[in-house]
């Protein structure tokens, strides 16, 4: 297992690794460079096949701006109606469309394919995983991935999915400013009471976060976000555009309205970016583009050569720098802080390498507080430190540091649930669903009673408890995760059977408490107040959420079944699976078989879950697979109907008639749903549930 940190940036992505024995953290090379442009493009082979290119290749070979995707991070987890999506549409040439007729997720038309931002990000992450693995001489399996502090649940989920699709186990998603603070060492002993301002000016976005290091009741340090602001459309790119406009003004002053083609504009933008960077070291830099344009259709080619000074750039970008400082002031004002209250200012993002940006921050806070160390890499470096730190659990009872995967302490044998990472730094995440139990509530025999509400920060610092009335001695506690008021509409995470002590009064109180740790493991404790009765059990919601079958099944059997089904699926539906997705499934099968050989319980369940998810997300192949299964169980007339529609979809696909295929696929989807509802007595509408319980055609 090799764990790395990845900063999946809007403009650039960076990977890093921490070596605990050497106490060093290093940036890893992708395409022999420390920064990978977060850009994906499409190329066409001579035979008409299309394939994706990522990073430098996508930027430099970019011939077609309509199929070269920049800034995909801005679209993560968004739907087509959102304002941010409209803004991206305005600024970039690629076409944003709904993922399908029934799915409004924003997706991008790339040549013949429509790809979701998750898929595109997964291509970037996959490239990083492969290249970095080659460099390290070992397969990279795990990662801590950073996301902006303002990312919501859907955007975080999309990022997590992208990483999983790229074959990475996500150890944690962590906020970018927090990662930066870790890289800058704001987690070491004696840092309590620090108030840290993270000024992150990247390629396209500006984020300002105010972090406080606080200590909880158990003496654990954690970073709290005490304030945040930003501008989604402010960054180094805007600096480049101002330099471009400045040079164009000079060209116009000299040549009137010359003929400027797309290629020249692209070269000028690249040159402006280079100039901006060089001005960090020197007072002057040149824009130099030989044979740039013609003044008239048969006029000679003109060479562009202009000198740009640091002072000029400072003047050009001054209004933008002032805007960043106004946002800094607003964060301070909101928290009722003055610059004196801030102990450290961390400069993050490539654009803080611009001299006048740094000067503005220093003049507000004083040189002694402002720190700049590898601003383009520090987010990835912090993630790498965490990737290493979270691999190791400190036993809450005896302090022994255990292996990441351990359930119980190797020394004192106590449970490690709720144990903190050995680094002593706890990073909080929020639950995306409520956790609770099914109980009788008034007239409702199937009420979902929440114990941990949706949006609760976890790991919990102490368990959350509710009191119930026990109807008899045998108590069943069905644990569900979801947000529906009817318990059975939420996913079952497990059932705990409890036998209460003899001689208890009828209708006695029973206390049920849930703990939820950093690995998303639920520990349920049932107590009877006033007695010594305690019974506890642990559940692993992750495996169930990932789509694996009920926890009763042995993990080895579960994985074996998943491998069988998915191998059959790939063989039978091969021509309907996108090539990149097929590669992903194959690499997953390979890893799953490894996990099977290793017989590691947790890993086996995880891979089974991931394989089922691949099965669920294979687009057209998934639809056809569901259709086959559902048809097999349907009445003859309906079976015929489903099969006919599936045949239409196949034909349209073979004829490359996308419009007809999409339409037939939608109708087929509706037929599948209708039949599923019928087969399950009206309750079940998720085909994947059916697949996992029984699978006659899969074997
Ligand atoms: N030496 C330099 N001087 C000035 N600007 C620089 C320098 N090096 C890189 N940059 C700029 O930094 C920006 C990229 O920064 P970075 O890689 O931190 O962004 P990102 O994290 O991908 O984007 P975002 O923060 O918007 O998500 C680009 O605009 C680039 O031109
Ligand atoms: Mg960044």
XYZ file of C-alpha atoms and ligand atoms in Angstrom:
731
model
C 0.000 0.000 0.000
C 1.353 3.394 -0.953
C -0.498 6.523 0.093
C 0.085 9.924 -1.446
C -1.425 13.402 -1.226
C -3.060 14.973 -4.269
C -4.072 18.592 -4.799
C -6.631 18.348 -7.578
C -6.502 21.997 -8.626
C -8.588 24.026 -11.052
C -5.511 24.913 -13.079
C -2.837 22.456 -11.941
C -2.761 19.252 -9.971
C 0.125 18.225 -7.761
C 1.015 14.959 -6.048
C 3.324 14.472 -3.080
C 4.531 11.756 -0.753
C 5.721 11.804 2.838
C 8.630 9.658 4.020
C 8.227 9.353 7.799
C 11.626 7.703 8.338
C 13.425 10.543 6.567
C 10.943 13.111 7.895
C 10.675 14.618 4.424
C 7.794 15.330 2.078
C 8.452 15.471 -1.633
C 6.562 16.574 -4.684
C 6.195 13.754 -7.210
C 6.747 14.150 -10.922
C 4.124 13.552 -13.564
C 5.401 13.768 -17.167
C 8.702 14.727 -15.522
C 7.099 17.882 -14.100
C 5.919 18.841 -10.612
C 2.646 20.381 -11.832
C 0.170 18.672 -14.112
C -2.234 20.978 -15.940
C -5.757 19.886 -14.949
C -6.682 19.669 -18.603
C -8.151 16.823 -20.652
C -8.530 16.706 -24.425
C -9.562 14.271 -27.134
C -7.502 13.044 -30.074
C -8.632 10.969 -33.018
C -6.668 8.066 -34.433
C -6.451 7.507 -38.204
C -9.123 4.813 -37.943
C -11.524 7.295 -36.369
C -11.195 6.023 -32.778
C -11.003 8.700 -30.141
C -8.847 8.685 -27.040
C -8.300 11.066 -24.159
C -5.098 12.986 -23.463
C -4.313 14.485 -20.083
C -2.077 17.235 -18.703
C 0.727 18.767 -20.783
C -0.263 16.726 -23.842
C -3.786 18.092 -23.662
C -2.597 21.697 -23.324
C 0.110 21.681 -25.940
C -1.459 19.573 -28.583
C -4.756 21.432 -28.124
C -5.962 22.083 -31.629
C -9.619 22.178 -30.837
C -10.744 24.394 -27.993
C -14.225 22.867 -28.147
C -12.940 19.492 -26.978
C -10.203 20.647 -24.609
C -11.548 20.795 -21.089
C -10.007 23.317 -18.710
C -11.246 24.115 -15.200
C -13.354 20.968 -14.895
C -13.185 21.330 -11.112
C -15.657 24.193 -11.375
C -18.255 21.744 -12.691
C -17.784 18.968 -10.143
C -21.057 17.783 -8.646
C -23.105 20.481 -10.393
C -26.243 20.355 -12.476
C -26.839 22.225 -15.723
C -29.132 24.826 -14.190
C -26.590 26.241 -11.726
C -25.179 29.765 -12.264
C -21.573 28.553 -11.919
C -22.181 26.226 -14.884
C -23.576 29.065 -17.005
C -20.479 31.101 -16.166
C -18.148 28.271 -17.234
C -20.155 27.954 -20.439
C -19.614 31.625 -21.188
C -15.888 31.491 -20.614
C -14.889 28.238 -22.285
C -15.516 26.865 -25.751
C -16.538 23.345 -24.790
C -20.206 22.401 -24.757
C -21.865 21.638 -21.434
C -24.844 19.309 -21.662
C -26.919 17.232 -19.229
C -25.303 13.844 -18.551
C -28.369 12.197 -20.086
C -31.991 12.967 -20.786
C -32.939 11.938 -17.303
C -29.842 13.135 -15.489
C -29.265 16.899 -15.234
C -25.675 16.487 -13.981
C -23.493 18.904 -15.937
C -21.388 16.971 -18.438
C -19.166 17.902 -21.354
C -19.369 16.862 -24.964
C -15.927 15.625 -25.900
C -15.924 14.396 -29.496
C -18.333 11.509 -29.757
C -18.632 11.060 -26.023
C -20.347 12.965 -23.243
C -18.241 12.828 -20.101
C -19.118 13.940 -16.616
C -16.713 16.131 -14.640
C -16.201 13.143 -12.352
C -15.047 11.033 -15.289
C -12.789 13.788 -16.575
C -11.250 14.341 -13.129
C -10.806 10.620 -12.811
C -8.713 10.654 -15.999
C -6.461 13.286 -14.419
C -6.174 11.307 -11.194
C -5.552 8.087 -13.086
C -2.694 9.690 -15.000
C -1.217 10.960 -11.735
C -1.596 7.545 -10.095
C 0.114 5.768 -13.001
C 2.997 8.204 -13.537
C 3.722 8.663 -9.877
C 3.580 4.903 -9.304
C 6.163 4.381 -12.030
C 8.408 7.008 -10.452
C 8.060 5.506 -6.984
C 8.511 1.985 -8.312
C 5.379 0.811 -6.529
C 1.655 0.980 -7.126
C -0.075 3.939 -5.548
C -3.230 2.606 -3.922
C -4.379 5.217 -1.395
C -4.618 8.990 -1.391
C -5.667 11.994 0.610
C -7.267 14.421 -1.827
C -7.819 18.098 -1.228
C -10.963 20.081 -1.982
C -11.793 23.777 -1.515
C -13.198 24.527 1.923
C -16.462 25.726 0.363
C -17.091 22.474 -1.556
C -20.489 21.087 -0.677
C -21.434 17.479 -0.159
C -22.211 16.832 -3.856
C -18.903 18.308 -4.961
C -17.012 16.343 -2.344
C -18.844 13.176 -3.319
C -18.000 13.774 -6.989
C -14.322 14.205 -6.081
C -14.335 11.038 -4.027
C -15.971 9.128 -6.875
C -13.436 10.463 -9.365
C -10.613 9.146 -7.210
C -12.275 5.791 -6.703
C -12.921 5.513 -10.427
C -9.213 6.116 -10.941
C -8.503 3.139 -8.697
C -7.539 5.080 -5.581
C -8.749 4.435 -2.059
C -9.573 7.835 -0.603
C -8.203 7.916 2.924
C -9.619 11.378 3.474
C -10.834 14.384 1.606
C -9.361 17.397 3.276
C -9.891 21.115 2.822
C -7.160 22.885 0.876
C -6.421 25.554 3.527
C -6.168 22.854 6.192
C -3.718 20.913 4.039
C -1.681 24.051 3.474
C -1.614 24.730 7.221
C -0.377 21.195 7.866
C 2.409 21.659 5.309
C 3.405 24.888 7.009
C 3.666 22.986 10.269
C 0.646 24.526 12.010
C -0.068 21.290 13.818
C 2.988 20.948 15.914
C 3.121 21.066 19.665
C 2.555 24.539 20.988
C 0.431 25.702 18.086
C -2.776 25.948 20.116
C -4.115 29.478 20.055
C -2.730 30.156 16.615
C -4.956 32.090 14.279
C -3.894 31.457 10.734
C -5.001 33.267 7.608
C -4.564 31.252 4.425
C -4.376 33.500 1.347
C -4.749 31.197 -1.669
C -4.512 32.835 -5.073
C -4.350 30.181 -7.788
C -4.916 30.218 -11.522
C -8.606 30.953 -11.522
C -9.841 31.220 -7.971
C -9.079 33.170 -4.855
C -9.838 31.664 -1.455
C -9.258 33.155 1.900
C -9.688 31.061 5.050
C -9.187 31.842 8.679
C -8.179 28.814 10.724
C -7.869 28.479 14.455
C -6.032 25.704 16.221
C -8.099 24.679 19.211
C -7.839 21.911 21.744
C -10.847 19.798 22.627
C -11.682 18.416 26.066
C -9.465 15.380 25.477
C -6.441 17.503 24.729
C -6.602 16.850 20.991
C -5.656 19.656 18.630
C -7.867 20.403 15.743
C -8.149 23.070 13.119
C -11.373 24.958 12.970
C -12.444 27.155 10.074
C -13.343 30.461 11.709
C -14.089 32.420 8.555
C -13.892 32.228 4.802
C -14.413 34.307 1.674
C -13.254 34.325 -1.881
C -13.864 35.047 -5.494
C -14.468 32.138 -7.835
C -13.287 34.132 -10.821
C -10.116 35.809 -9.701
C -6.647 34.428 -10.242
C -3.441 34.353 -12.223
C -5.365 33.814 -15.451
C -6.835 37.288 -15.084
C -3.327 38.679 -14.688
C -2.349 36.980 -17.969
C -5.355 38.450 -19.763
C -4.442 41.943 -18.602
C -0.915 41.495 -19.974
C -2.369 40.176 -23.255
C -4.624 43.246 -23.546
C -1.691 45.499 -22.771
C 0.384 43.985 -25.615
C -2.605 44.058 -27.982
C -3.016 47.786 -27.234
C 0.572 48.340 -28.304
C 0.117 46.237 -31.447
C -2.976 48.252 -32.365
C -1.173 51.539 -31.699
C 1.539 50.439 -34.106
C -0.355 48.489 -36.787
C -3.995 49.551 -36.577
C -6.349 46.496 -36.626
C -4.094 43.630 -37.765
C -5.294 40.087 -38.604
C -4.901 38.151 -35.398
C -5.715 34.486 -35.604
C -6.581 31.980 -32.871
C -3.108 30.474 -32.867
C -1.505 33.860 -32.265
C -3.907 34.604 -29.428
C -3.014 31.303 -27.822
C 0.711 31.958 -28.174
C 0.273 35.456 -26.798
C -1.564 34.151 -23.725
C 1.178 31.565 -23.116
C 3.830 34.209 -23.578
C 2.059 36.591 -21.178
C 2.042 33.861 -18.540
C 5.766 33.278 -19.016
C 6.453 37.002 -18.801
C 4.499 37.226 -15.574
C 6.560 34.421 -14.067
C 9.889 35.866 -15.212
C 9.026 39.198 -13.647
C 9.295 37.477 -10.294
C 13.046 37.396 -10.788
C 13.752 40.400 -12.973
C 12.446 43.903 -13.588
C 11.934 43.301 -17.326
C 10.732 40.482 -19.566
C 9.874 40.174 -23.243
C 6.928 38.939 -25.230
C 8.612 37.485 -28.281
C 6.532 35.773 -31.006
C 8.178 35.517 -34.422
C 5.900 35.561 -37.497
C 2.933 36.468 -35.330
C 0.457 38.001 -37.776
C -0.019 39.832 -41.077
C -1.190 43.419 -41.410
C -3.204 42.516 -44.539
C -4.039 39.217 -46.340
C -0.926 39.417 -48.567
C 1.182 41.559 -46.228
C 4.433 40.223 -44.697
C 4.505 38.319 -41.421
C 5.216 40.627 -38.497
C 7.365 39.553 -35.509
C 5.998 40.613 -32.150
C 8.575 41.823 -29.674
C 7.591 43.956 -26.694
C 9.215 44.555 -23.379
C 7.033 44.424 -20.287
C 8.240 45.740 -16.926
C 7.392 44.635 -13.411
C 6.098 48.130 -12.696
C 3.724 47.940 -15.657
C 2.321 44.604 -14.519
C 1.998 45.898 -10.984
C -0.077 48.805 -12.275
C -2.193 46.561 -14.517
C -3.104 44.091 -11.809
C -3.388 46.592 -8.958
C -7.232 46.635 -9.007
C -7.337 42.828 -8.763
C -4.829 42.725 -5.923
C -6.867 45.388 -4.144
C -9.950 43.194 -4.542
C -8.202 40.315 -2.812
C -7.210 42.565 0.054
C -10.783 43.851 0.383
C -11.902 40.238 0.788
C -9.197 39.691 3.413
C -10.536 42.701 5.276
C -14.081 41.396 5.060
C -13.081 38.067 6.650
C -11.286 39.904 9.443
C -14.215 42.266 9.979
C -16.700 39.418 10.069
C -14.805 37.728 12.860
C -14.203 41.072 14.547
C -10.463 40.641 14.163
C -7.744 43.117 13.338
C -4.543 42.173 11.461
C -2.824 42.081 14.866
C -5.034 39.175 15.951
C -3.631 37.000 13.178
C -0.559 35.017 14.146
C 0.407 33.649 10.725
C -0.435 34.435 7.136
C 0.267 31.586 4.741
C 0.695 32.308 1.055
C -0.718 29.550 -1.098
C -1.257 29.220 -4.867
C 1.044 30.001 -7.784
C -0.120 33.588 -8.103
C 1.300 34.542 -4.716
C 4.682 34.291 -6.473
C 3.744 37.615 -8.087
C 5.792 40.296 -6.372
C 3.063 42.888 -5.968
C 0.657 40.351 -4.476
C 3.174 39.475 -1.812
C 3.904 43.127 -1.156
C 0.219 43.869 -0.596
C -0.127 41.087 1.981
C 3.098 42.033 3.746
C 2.058 45.653 3.968
C -1.184 44.645 5.712
C 0.221 42.081 8.186
C 3.945 42.773 8.483
C 6.789 40.705 7.019
C 7.318 38.633 10.160
C 3.872 37.008 9.944
C 3.746 36.333 6.229
C 5.139 32.963 5.230
C 5.723 31.626 1.780
C 7.144 28.190 1.138
C 6.371 26.265 -2.048
C 3.007 27.981 -2.564
C 2.097 25.866 -5.583
C 2.908 22.613 -3.856
C 2.094 23.133 -0.179
C -1.498 21.885 -0.476
C -0.321 18.565 -1.935
C 2.504 18.397 0.601
C 0.047 18.814 3.487
C -2.197 16.140 2.010
C 0.811 13.816 1.754
C 1.685 14.365 5.405
C -1.868 13.508 6.324
C -1.917 10.501 3.990
C 0.934 9.172 6.034
C -0.331 10.389 9.407
C -3.730 8.788 9.139
C -2.083 5.455 8.499
C -1.680 4.500 12.092
C -4.193 4.491 14.879
C -3.293 5.384 18.415
C -5.083 3.169 20.906
C -7.229 5.342 23.195
C -6.579 2.963 26.093
C -2.834 2.286 26.061
C -1.391 4.646 23.450
C 0.078 1.941 21.227
C 0.151 2.939 17.562
C -1.582 0.292 15.498
C -1.838 -0.499 11.859
C -4.362 1.545 9.894
C -6.595 -1.439 9.228
C -6.614 -2.830 12.775
C -9.897 -3.294 14.565
C -8.402 -3.939 17.985
C -5.233 -2.764 19.671
C -2.352 -5.200 19.170
C -1.223 -4.685 22.769
C -4.214 -4.244 25.067
C -6.791 -5.774 22.645
C -9.254 -2.951 23.259
C -11.400 -1.740 20.379
C -9.804 0.959 18.241
C -13.110 2.432 17.161
C -13.062 6.098 17.891
C -9.280 6.102 18.056
C -7.646 9.194 16.695
C -4.964 9.281 14.073
C -1.504 8.861 15.513
C -0.557 12.360 14.423
C -2.768 13.781 17.153
C -4.525 15.913 14.581
C -8.175 15.179 14.011
C -9.760 16.241 10.786
C -13.524 16.542 10.835
C -15.927 15.636 8.086
C -19.719 15.841 7.945
C -22.223 13.044 7.630
C -24.137 13.211 4.374
C -27.042 11.132 5.702
C -28.718 10.746 9.039
C -28.158 7.590 11.058
C -30.868 6.264 13.265
C -33.115 3.353 14.075
C -36.511 2.058 13.064
C -38.999 2.383 15.916
C -42.695 2.706 16.616
C -43.660 6.353 16.908
C -47.339 7.007 17.677
C -49.323 5.481 14.794
C -46.245 5.013 12.678
C -44.892 1.484 13.108
C -41.912 2.175 10.826
C -40.622 5.579 11.916
C -37.034 6.580 11.311
C -35.713 8.079 14.538
C -32.513 9.990 13.880
C -29.707 9.590 16.373
C -26.926 11.246 14.366
C -28.504 13.932 12.173
C -27.326 14.619 8.638
C -24.533 17.216 8.578
C -23.019 16.184 11.923
C -19.267 16.607 12.184
C -17.439 13.328 12.647
C -15.521 11.632 14.166
C -17.864 12.339 17.055
C -16.150 13.576 20.173
C -18.734 11.723 22.232
C -21.522 9.299 21.325
C -25.033 10.614 20.583
C -27.879 9.072 22.534
C -31.679 8.700 22.447
C -33.949 7.001 24.937
C -36.639 4.532 23.839
C -39.229 2.393 25.563
C -38.752 -1.349 25.405
C -41.976 -3.241 24.652
C -40.575 -6.590 25.792
C -37.364 -8.336 26.775
C -36.341 -9.079 23.188
C -35.384 -5.816 21.539
C -34.524 -5.477 17.876
C -32.573 -2.390 16.875
C -32.569 -1.991 13.070
C -29.999 0.684 12.153
C -30.716 2.738 9.037
C -28.932 5.459 7.130
C -30.882 7.974 5.097
C -33.126 10.984 5.313
C -36.565 9.480 4.765
C -39.072 9.619 7.620
C -40.119 6.024 6.903
C -37.315 3.810 8.155
C -37.646 1.107 5.492
C -37.077 3.708 2.768
C -33.583 4.238 4.161
C -30.711 1.827 3.746
C -30.408 -0.834 6.447
C -26.959 -0.842 7.954
C -27.509 -3.804 10.222
C -29.737 -5.103 12.972
C -28.751 -5.548 16.570
C -30.677 -8.049 18.668
C -30.655 -7.380 22.376
C -32.031 -9.465 25.227
C -32.758 -7.240 28.187
C -32.124 -8.513 31.708
C -34.808 -10.491 33.486
C -37.129 -8.816 35.944
C -37.206 -5.493 34.137
C -40.410 -3.472 34.432
C -42.518 -3.461 31.248
C -42.012 -0.293 29.168
C -38.630 0.416 30.738
C -36.344 3.007 29.242
C -33.585 1.800 26.964
C -30.787 4.125 25.956
C -29.362 3.690 22.480
C -26.160 5.572 21.629
C -24.259 5.769 18.389
C -20.624 6.595 17.949
C -19.274 7.403 14.500
C -15.549 7.451 13.923
C -13.243 8.858 11.261
C -13.485 5.659 9.236
C -17.276 5.882 9.277
C -17.713 2.905 11.534
C -20.820 3.034 13.728
C -20.666 1.611 17.217
C -24.071 1.074 18.780
C -24.358 0.765 22.525
C -27.608 -0.263 24.239
C -27.929 0.454 27.958
C -30.676 0.211 30.524
C -30.423 3.261 32.792
C -30.181 2.427 36.462
C -28.772 -1.045 35.744
C -25.368 -2.363 34.717
C -26.755 -3.767 31.483
C -24.690 -2.746 28.420
C -24.476 -4.360 25.024
C -22.550 -3.010 22.045
C -22.000 -3.859 18.393
C -20.206 -2.269 15.472
C -21.443 -1.731 11.948
C -19.595 -0.720 8.818
C -21.911 1.542 6.854
C -19.328 2.249 4.159
C -19.521 -1.256 2.760
C -23.279 -1.138 2.592
C -23.360 2.348 1.138
C -20.962 1.197 -1.553
C -23.551 -1.280 -2.556
C -22.418 -4.579 -1.141
C -24.960 -7.108 0.044
C -26.206 -7.538 3.563
C -23.391 -7.800 6.089
C -24.254 -11.365 7.019
C -22.529 -12.691 3.925
C -18.889 -13.722 4.390
C -16.608 -11.174 2.767
C -14.785 -13.852 0.759
C -18.007 -15.158 -0.749
C -19.233 -11.660 -1.316
C -16.131 -10.687 -3.264
C -16.043 -13.942 -5.186
C -19.618 -13.368 -6.283
C -18.898 -9.758 -7.266
C -15.869 -10.844 -9.322
C -17.907 -13.522 -11.089
C -20.719 -11.145 -11.926
C -18.453 -8.368 -13.140
C -16.332 -10.733 -15.281
C -19.491 -12.029 -16.893
C -20.674 -8.448 -17.357
C -17.475 -7.314 -19.086
C -17.510 -10.348 -21.390
C -21.170 -10.077 -22.329
C -21.613 -6.319 -22.629
C -18.120 -5.452 -23.803
C -19.072 -3.397 -26.849
C -21.414 -1.195 -24.802
C -18.829 -0.198 -22.190
C -16.746 2.890 -22.830
C -13.090 1.943 -23.353
C -11.813 4.033 -20.451
C -14.454 2.571 -18.177
C -13.609 -0.952 -19.324
C -9.947 -0.301 -18.462
C -11.043 0.861 -15.057
C -13.147 -2.226 -14.428
C -10.319 -4.463 -15.560
C -7.836 -2.797 -13.282
C -10.389 -3.054 -10.470
C -10.862 -6.764 -11.145
C -7.136 -7.207 -10.992
C -6.916 -5.418 -7.620
C -9.998 -7.233 -6.349
C -8.410 -10.588 -7.088
C -5.348 -9.473 -5.167
C -7.559 -8.576 -2.214
C -9.224 -11.963 -2.565
C -5.852 -13.695 -2.350
C -4.836 -11.618 0.657
C -8.095 -12.578 2.426
C -8.284 -9.201 4.112
C -11.856 -8.905 5.313
C -12.226 -5.143 5.083
C -10.531 -4.891 1.692
C -12.614 -7.736 0.302
C -15.822 -5.990 1.248
C -14.539 -2.715 -0.112
C -13.650 -4.215 -3.475
C -16.977 -6.026 -3.697
C -18.662 -2.658 -3.148
C -16.521 -0.957 -5.769
C -17.129 -3.697 -8.325
C -20.884 -3.442 -7.822
C -20.628 0.273 -8.226
C -18.722 -0.150 -11.520
C -21.498 -2.407 -12.632
C -24.048 0.237 -11.729
C -22.247 3.057 -13.509
C -21.366 1.549 -16.851
C -23.926 3.627 -18.739
C -25.499 1.805 -21.663
C -24.024 -1.554 -20.635
C -25.653 -1.215 -17.203
C -29.036 -0.432 -18.739
C -28.836 -3.450 -21.031
C -27.731 -5.657 -18.167
C -30.656 -4.570 -16.001
C -32.976 -5.058 -18.948
C -31.823 -8.666 -19.390
C -32.270 -9.502 -15.722
C -35.625 -7.835 -15.348
C -36.943 -9.346 -18.591
C -36.026 -12.827 -17.429
C -38.333 -12.453 -14.435
C -41.153 -10.630 -16.192
C -44.447 -12.000 -17.533
C -44.139 -13.133 -21.194
C -45.751 -10.018 -22.724
C -43.700 -7.593 -20.681
C -40.556 -9.662 -21.209
C -41.075 -9.400 -24.962
C -41.650 -5.659 -24.659
C -38.418 -5.070 -22.701
C -36.376 -7.266 -25.021
C -37.695 -5.474 -28.114
C -36.808 -2.089 -26.680
C -33.359 -3.330 -25.638
C -32.810 -4.575 -29.184
C -33.729 -1.127 -30.525
C -31.167 0.445 -28.193
C -28.486 -1.991 -29.370
C -29.250 -1.282 -33.013
C -29.160 2.487 -32.550
C -25.852 2.110 -30.742
C -24.376 0.016 -33.550
C -25.580 2.509 -36.140
C -24.015 5.279 -34.032
C -27.383 7.047 -33.995
C -26.939 8.840 -30.663
C -30.244 10.669 -30.657
C -32.275 7.525 -31.296
C -30.249 5.534 -28.841
C -30.733 8.117 -26.098
C -34.463 8.167 -26.676
C -34.867 4.379 -26.719
C -32.599 4.049 -23.707
C -34.808 6.441 -21.787
C -37.931 4.440 -22.622
C -36.127 1.212 -21.750
C -35.125 2.736 -18.409
C -38.776 3.496 -17.696
C -39.848 -0.038 -18.629
C -37.207 -1.435 -16.270
C -38.402 0.773 -13.435
C -42.030 -0.138 -14.015
C -41.253 -3.835 -14.060
C -39.095 -3.557 -10.968
C -41.852 -1.881 -9.048
C -44.193 -4.650 -10.136
C -41.792 -7.435 -9.169
C -41.114 -5.949 -5.769
C -44.697 -5.222 -4.858
C -44.413 -1.509 -5.477
C -41.565 -0.730 -3.096
C -38.322 -1.319 -4.895
C -37.278 1.125 -7.564
C -33.527 0.782 -7.509
C -32.466 -1.943 -9.948
C -29.125 -2.361 -8.255
C -30.851 -3.650 -5.113
C -32.377 -6.437 -7.129
C -29.070 -7.290 -8.722
C -27.358 -7.716 -5.459
C -29.890 -9.888 -3.771
C -30.293 -12.485 -6.501
C -28.706 -12.783 -9.837
C -29.912 -15.732 -11.877
C -28.676 -14.569 -15.242
C -25.319 -13.525 -13.924
C -24.064 -16.975 -13.134
N 6.409 32.388 -10.670
C 5.152 32.741 -10.802
N 4.788 34.031 -10.720
C 3.502 34.396 -10.865
N 2.484 33.537 -11.106
C 2.798 32.243 -11.186
C 4.123 31.769 -11.042
N 4.119 30.423 -11.175
C 2.840 30.082 -11.404
N 2.033 31.159 -11.412
C 0.596 31.199 -11.660
O -0.077 30.404 -10.707
C -1.332 30.006 -11.260
C -1.548 28.548 -10.953
O -1.549 28.383 -9.578
P -1.982 27.042 -8.861
O -1.353 25.898 -9.549
O -1.714 27.231 -7.433
O -3.527 27.083 -9.170
P -4.631 25.963 -8.902
O -4.562 25.547 -7.497
O -4.603 24.928 -9.938
O -5.908 26.780 -9.202
P -7.046 27.191 -8.248
O -6.452 27.646 -6.951
O -7.740 28.260 -9.002
O -7.840 25.936 -8.021
C -1.271 30.268 -12.753
O -2.030 31.417 -13.043
C 0.208 30.559 -12.972
O 0.404 31.448 -14.047
Mg -5.032 25.601 -5.550
